[in-house]
Short mmCIF file of C-alpha atoms and ligand atoms in Angstrom, two decimals:
data_model
loop_
_atom_site.label_atom_id
_atom_site.label_comp_id
_atom_site.label_asym_id
_atom_site.label_seq_id
_atom_site.Cartn_x
_atom_site.Cartn_y
_atom_site.Cartn_z
CA MET A 1 11.16 14.53 -15.67
CA LEU A 2 10.05 11.01 -15.88
CA GLU A 3 11.59 8.25 -13.22
CA PRO A 4 14.11 6.18 -14.30
CA THR A 5 13.08 3.20 -15.54
CA SER A 6 16.42 0.45 -15.77
CA ALA A 7 16.55 -1.91 -12.66
CA GLU A 8 19.86 -0.78 -12.00
CA LEU A 9 18.58 2.82 -11.48
CA ARG A 10 15.50 2.00 -9.53
CA ASP A 11 17.42 -0.48 -7.23
CA TYR A 12 19.71 2.44 -6.53
CA LEU A 13 16.90 5.03 -6.11
CA PHE A 14 14.75 2.49 -3.43
CA ASP A 15 17.63 1.83 -1.84
CA LEU A 16 18.98 5.06 -1.53
CA ARG A 17 15.51 7.15 -1.08
CA GLY A 18 13.11 4.29 0.24
CA TYR A 19 10.74 4.98 -2.74
CA LEU A 20 9.92 4.93 -6.58
CA LEU A 21 7.30 6.77 -8.31
CA LEU A 22 6.14 4.23 -11.03
CA GLU A 23 4.84 7.08 -14.16
CA ARG A 24 1.57 5.64 -15.76
CA ALA A 25 1.40 2.41 -14.06
CA VAL A 26 -1.97 1.64 -14.06
CA ASP A 27 -4.30 2.34 -17.78
CA ALA A 28 -7.25 4.79 -18.02
CA GLY A 29 -9.71 1.98 -18.37
CA LEU A 30 -8.60 0.36 -15.03
CA ILE A 31 -8.51 3.85 -13.52
CA ALA A 32 -12.35 4.70 -14.72
CA ARG A 33 -13.47 0.92 -13.16
CA LEU A 34 -11.77 1.69 -10.29
CA ASN A 35 -13.72 5.04 -9.69
CA GLN A 36 -17.21 4.14 -10.68
CA THR A 37 -16.99 1.20 -8.67
CA LEU A 38 -16.10 3.51 -5.70
CA ASP A 39 -18.91 6.29 -7.13
CA GLU A 40 -21.11 3.09 -6.71
CA PHE A 41 -20.28 2.40 -3.47
CA PRO A 42 -22.53 3.00 -0.43
CA ALA A 43 -21.88 5.78 2.22
CA LEU A 44 -21.05 3.83 5.20
CA GLU A 45 -20.58 4.89 8.96
CA TRP A 46 -16.85 3.87 10.69
CA GLY A 47 -16.97 0.10 11.44
CA GLN A 48 -19.72 -0.98 8.89
CA TRP A 49 -19.58 -3.63 6.67
CA HIS A 50 -20.43 -3.33 2.77
CA GLY A 51 -20.31 -7.12 2.06
CA ASN A 52 -16.60 -8.13 3.18
CA VAL A 53 -15.46 -4.52 2.92
CA GLN A 54 -15.31 -2.28 5.74
CA ARG A 55 -14.68 1.15 6.51
CA PHE A 56 -12.16 1.47 9.11
CA ASP A 57 -10.64 4.78 9.31
CA ASN A 58 -6.93 4.63 10.68
CA ASN A 59 -7.49 7.65 12.53
CA GLY A 60 -10.14 10.80 12.90
CA ALA A 61 -7.97 13.27 10.76
CA CYS A 62 -7.25 11.12 7.46
CA GLY A 63 -10.23 10.72 5.54
CA LEU A 64 -12.66 7.78 4.47
CA GLU A 65 -10.84 4.22 4.05
CA LEU A 66 -12.60 1.27 3.03
CA GLN A 67 -10.60 -1.55 4.06
CA ASN A 68 -10.17 -5.49 2.43
CA ILE A 69 -10.88 -3.25 -0.81
CA VAL A 70 -9.70 -6.29 -3.00
CA GLU A 71 -13.26 -7.81 -1.99
CA GLY A 72 -14.93 -4.89 -3.10
CA GLY A 73 -14.96 -5.69 -6.77
CA GLN A 74 -13.00 -7.30 -10.67
CA PRO A 75 -11.12 -4.04 -10.80
CA PHE A 76 -9.82 -4.23 -7.27
CA GLU A 77 -8.78 -7.79 -8.06
CA GLU A 78 -6.83 -6.73 -11.12
CA LEU A 79 -4.03 -4.73 -8.34
CA ILE A 80 -3.05 -7.81 -6.78
CA ASP A 81 -0.80 -8.75 -9.22
CA HIS A 82 -0.59 -5.83 -11.41
CA PRO A 83 2.12 -6.15 -14.07
CA SER A 84 3.63 -2.95 -13.39
CA TRP A 85 4.81 -3.32 -10.04
CA ILE A 86 4.47 -7.37 -8.78
CA GLU A 87 7.79 -8.23 -10.05
CA LEU A 88 9.35 -5.39 -8.13
CA LEU A 89 7.42 -6.68 -5.19
CA ARG A 90 8.93 -10.02 -5.17
CA ARG A 91 12.29 -8.51 -5.53
CA TYR A 92 11.78 -5.99 -2.81
CA CYS A 93 9.58 -7.81 -0.09
CA GLY A 94 9.18 -10.94 -1.10
CA GLU A 95 11.82 -13.37 0.33
CA SER A 96 13.28 -14.23 -2.96
CA ASP A 97 15.87 -16.75 -3.56
CA SER A 98 15.28 -18.21 0.04
CA TYR A 99 13.09 -21.18 1.10
CA VAL A 100 10.00 -19.17 1.96
CA GLN A 101 9.84 -17.01 -1.35
CA GLY A 102 6.38 -15.51 -2.45
CA LEU A 103 4.88 -12.90 -1.14
CA PHE A 104 1.53 -11.61 0.72
CA ILE A 105 -1.01 -8.62 0.85
CA ASP A 106 -1.21 -7.86 4.90
CA GLU A 107 -3.75 -4.81 4.07
CA CYS A 108 -5.74 -3.56 1.09
CA PHE A 109 -7.81 -0.11 1.36
CA ALA A 110 -9.38 2.55 -0.67
CA SER A 111 -8.85 6.14 0.69
CA ILE A 112 -11.01 9.30 0.09
CA ARG A 113 -9.75 12.10 1.46
CA ARG A 114 -11.75 15.40 1.76
CA SER A 115 -10.66 19.40 2.93
CA GLY A 116 -8.92 19.32 5.46
CA GLY A 117 -7.99 15.76 5.76
CA PHE A 118 -3.98 14.72 6.23
CA PHE A 119 -2.30 11.78 7.57
CA PRO A 120 -0.01 11.94 10.63
CA ILE A 121 3.70 11.44 10.23
CA HIS A 122 4.53 7.84 11.32
CA SER A 123 7.12 5.02 10.45
CA GLY A 124 11.08 5.98 10.01
CA GLY A 125 14.41 4.03 10.69
CA TYR A 126 14.28 5.04 14.34
CA HIS A 127 12.49 2.22 16.55
CA GLY A 128 11.33 0.65 13.31
CA ALA A 129 8.95 -2.49 13.90
CA VAL A 130 10.95 -5.40 11.79
CA ARG A 131 7.58 -5.78 9.86
CA GLY A 132 7.89 -2.60 7.60
CA GLN A 133 11.86 -2.52 7.99
CA TYR A 134 14.08 -1.55 5.34
CA ARG A 135 17.03 -3.68 4.50
CA TYR A 136 19.27 -4.81 2.11
CA ALA A 137 22.19 -7.70 2.99
CA ASN A 138 24.31 -10.24 1.03
CA ASN A 139 23.37 -9.01 -2.32
CA VAL A 140 19.42 -9.80 -1.42
CA PHE A 141 16.50 -7.26 -0.36
CA ARG A 142 14.83 -8.23 2.39
CA CYS A 143 12.22 -5.54 3.14
CA GLY A 144 9.65 -6.54 5.75
CA GLN A 145 6.66 -4.30 4.13
CA VAL A 146 6.44 -2.51 0.92
CA ASN A 147 3.47 -0.52 -0.02
CA ILE A 148 1.63 0.68 -3.67
CA LEU A 149 -0.37 3.54 -3.60
CA LEU A 150 -2.11 4.10 -6.66
CA ALA A 151 -3.33 7.47 -7.16
CA LEU A 152 -7.07 7.55 -8.61
CA THR A 153 -7.25 11.20 -9.15
CA ASP A 154 -4.47 13.61 -10.06
CA VAL A 155 -2.72 14.45 -6.59
CA GLY A 156 -1.74 18.14 -7.01
CA PRO A 157 -0.79 20.67 -4.33
CA GLY A 158 -3.39 21.43 -1.98
CA ASP A 159 -4.95 17.87 -2.75
CA GLY A 160 -3.71 15.98 0.68
CA GLY A 161 -0.82 14.53 -1.39
CA THR A 162 1.52 11.19 0.40
CA MET A 163 4.53 13.54 2.10
CA ILE A 164 7.52 11.47 2.52
CA VAL A 165 11.01 11.86 4.42
CA PRO A 166 13.58 10.48 1.49
CA GLY A 167 16.26 8.24 3.35
CA SER A 168 14.12 8.40 6.33
CA HIS A 169 13.77 4.65 6.48
CA LYS A 170 17.56 4.51 7.69
CA SER A 171 17.34 7.17 9.92
CA ASN A 172 18.80 7.07 13.79
CA PHE A 173 16.90 9.82 14.69
CA PRO A 174 12.73 11.01 14.83
CA HIS A 175 12.18 14.09 13.32
CA PRO A 176 12.70 16.87 15.86
CA GLN A 177 10.23 18.71 14.54
CA ALA A 178 7.08 16.14 14.04
CA GLY A 179 4.84 18.07 16.50
CA HIS A 180 2.15 16.17 18.94
CA GLN A 181 -0.95 16.22 15.62
CA GLY A 182 2.15 15.10 13.45
CA GLN A 183 1.28 16.99 10.74
CA MET A 184 3.97 16.85 7.96
CA ASP A 185 3.07 20.27 5.77
CA GLU A 186 5.65 22.34 7.83
CA LEU A 187 8.66 19.61 8.53
CA VAL A 188 12.19 20.33 6.87
CA GLY A 189 13.53 17.04 4.79
CA VAL A 190 9.46 15.95 3.59
CA VAL A 191 9.02 15.55 -0.08
CA GLU A 192 5.24 16.17 -0.80
CA VAL A 193 4.33 13.45 -4.02
CA THR A 194 2.44 14.89 -6.89
CA MET A 195 1.01 12.42 -8.92
CA LYS A 196 -1.33 11.92 -12.09
CA ALA A 197 -3.86 9.67 -12.16
CA GLY A 198 -3.10 6.20 -12.72
CA ASP A 199 0.85 6.67 -11.15
CA ALA A 200 1.57 4.34 -8.65
CA LEU A 201 4.20 5.15 -5.34
CA LEU A 202 6.24 2.20 -4.20
CA PHE A 203 7.76 2.91 -0.89
CA VAL A 204 8.93 0.96 2.03
CA ASP A 205 6.58 1.15 5.02
CA GLY A 206 9.64 2.03 7.23
CA ILE A 207 10.47 5.71 5.33
CA SER A 208 8.97 8.60 7.42
CA HIS A 209 5.55 9.67 5.85
CA GLY A 210 2.04 10.54 6.04
CA ALA A 211 0.06 13.27 4.18
CA SER A 212 -0.20 16.51 3.50
CA THR A 213 -3.24 18.43 4.52
CA ARG A 214 -6.10 18.66 2.04
CA THR A 215 -7.22 22.84 1.39
CA ASN A 216 -8.69 22.29 -2.06
CA SER A 217 -12.18 21.09 -2.55
CA GLY A 218 -13.35 17.96 -3.86
CA GLU A 219 -11.44 14.30 -3.49
CA ARG A 220 -8.15 12.63 -3.30
CA ARG A 221 -9.01 9.02 -3.90
CA VAL A 222 -6.27 6.29 -3.94
CA CYS A 223 -5.70 2.62 -3.08
CA ILE A 224 -3.25 0.92 -1.08
CA TYR A 225 -1.59 -2.22 -1.28
CA ARG A 226 0.87 -3.16 1.84
CA TYR A 227 2.91 -6.35 0.64
CA GLY A 228 5.17 -8.52 2.91
CA ALA A 229 6.17 -12.01 2.78
CA SER A 230 4.27 -15.01 2.19
CA TRP A 231 4.07 -15.95 6.32
CA GLY A 232 2.50 -12.81 7.08
CA ALA A 233 -1.28 -12.33 8.10
CA THR A 234 -3.43 -9.91 7.34
CA ARG A 235 -2.72 -6.55 9.60
CA TYR A 236 -6.75 -6.34 11.16
CA GLY A 237 -7.65 -9.97 10.57
CA TYR A 238 -9.65 -9.49 7.56
CA ARG A 239 -10.21 -13.04 5.91
CA TYR A 240 -11.11 -13.56 2.65
CA SER A 241 -14.44 -15.18 1.65
CA GLU A 242 -14.66 -18.27 -0.30
CA GLU A 243 -16.20 -16.80 -2.67
CA LEU A 244 -13.53 -14.56 -3.82
CA LEU A 245 -11.04 -17.09 -3.05
CA GLY A 246 -12.48 -19.54 -5.70
CA ARG A 247 -12.81 -16.77 -8.47
CA LEU A 248 -8.94 -15.65 -8.45
CA THR A 249 -6.56 -16.81 -10.79
CA PRO A 250 -3.87 -19.49 -8.99
CA GLU A 251 -1.23 -16.53 -9.13
CA ARG A 252 -3.62 -13.77 -7.25
CA ARG A 253 -4.85 -16.51 -4.77
CA ALA A 254 -1.86 -17.24 -4.32
CA ILE A 255 -0.59 -13.82 -2.94
CA LEU A 256 -3.97 -13.53 -0.99
CA GLU A 257 -3.27 -17.07 1.20
CA PRO A 258 -0.34 -18.42 0.10
CA ILE A 259 -0.51 -21.13 3.00
CA THR A 260 -3.13 -23.50 2.20
CA PRO A 261 -5.09 -24.08 5.20
CA ARG A 262 -4.24 -27.86 6.76
CA ALA A 263 -7.32 -29.41 8.89
CA PRO A 264 -8.07 -32.98 9.52
CA ALA A 265 -10.62 -34.27 7.07
CA LYS A 266 -13.81 -33.87 8.14
CA LYS A 267 -15.37 -37.14 9.37
CA SER A 268 -18.46 -38.62 7.77
CA THR A 269 -21.46 -39.05 10.14
O1 AKG B 301 -3.13 8.71 2.82
C1 AKG B 301 -1.52 8.67 2.07
O2 AKG B 301 -1.19 9.37 1.32
C2 AKG B 301 -0.98 8.26 3.54
C3 AKG B 301 -1.65 7.24 3.82
C4 AKG B 301 -0.45 6.52 4.99
O3 AKG B 301 0.71 7.16 5.21
C5 AKG B 301 -0.72 4.89 5.45
O4 AKG B 301 -1.74 4.28 5.42
O5 AKG B 301 0.17 4.60 6.29
#
């Protein structure tokens, strides 16, 4: 069954479950260009850079992660303010209707998962950080961080797909079955999200989430862009290059650098 697209139903489901599945969010042409750019990427060791992109896997199990991927080429720049999600992000985590209205990308990376890879369970309302919190109050959304996870390949059973615990962004308890490795495959209450290439999963970072263990051969590829309020800073301290900032549209630049750096004018010698 297709996910509903009316604004009221989206708000209702996002509030209730903490996520939305945006089906066919990105067209096949852009998905092909994103994959081709990744195909042409050199093999990197952990910590190694290619231009301003760094291989920086979050943990030993998750697979290969290319951080700061917005510097990885034009197709990744097109995701910054993609029309399929940008207005939803402004609404949910862009401090809309306030004096600091605007968005910021806190982290953006491509993730490539092969057989055996998984992502341990994390986040959830219990002891949640304000940075990732879900909040709706006084008729406005004030979430700390909302993520777009875009499928670059089809993600079905055995592919190492994203898992979420619907409603857990409001949970007052940790999941009692979460083991020390944090694998989610057998946990009660978990939903594994199946996706077609081009579908995007929008979810508040404060929901309990992770990914199932990949048992199939081949690769699962996704991009994850984390959005937050305009006054944020990049999670790992990545700085965008002058070349990238210089060539972006004003709208995209305002999402990567919402506050123009201020410094005294350089004295001429
Ligand atoms: O790889 C996935 O599907 C989930 C990734 C994740 O949970 C994260 O990066 O926080």
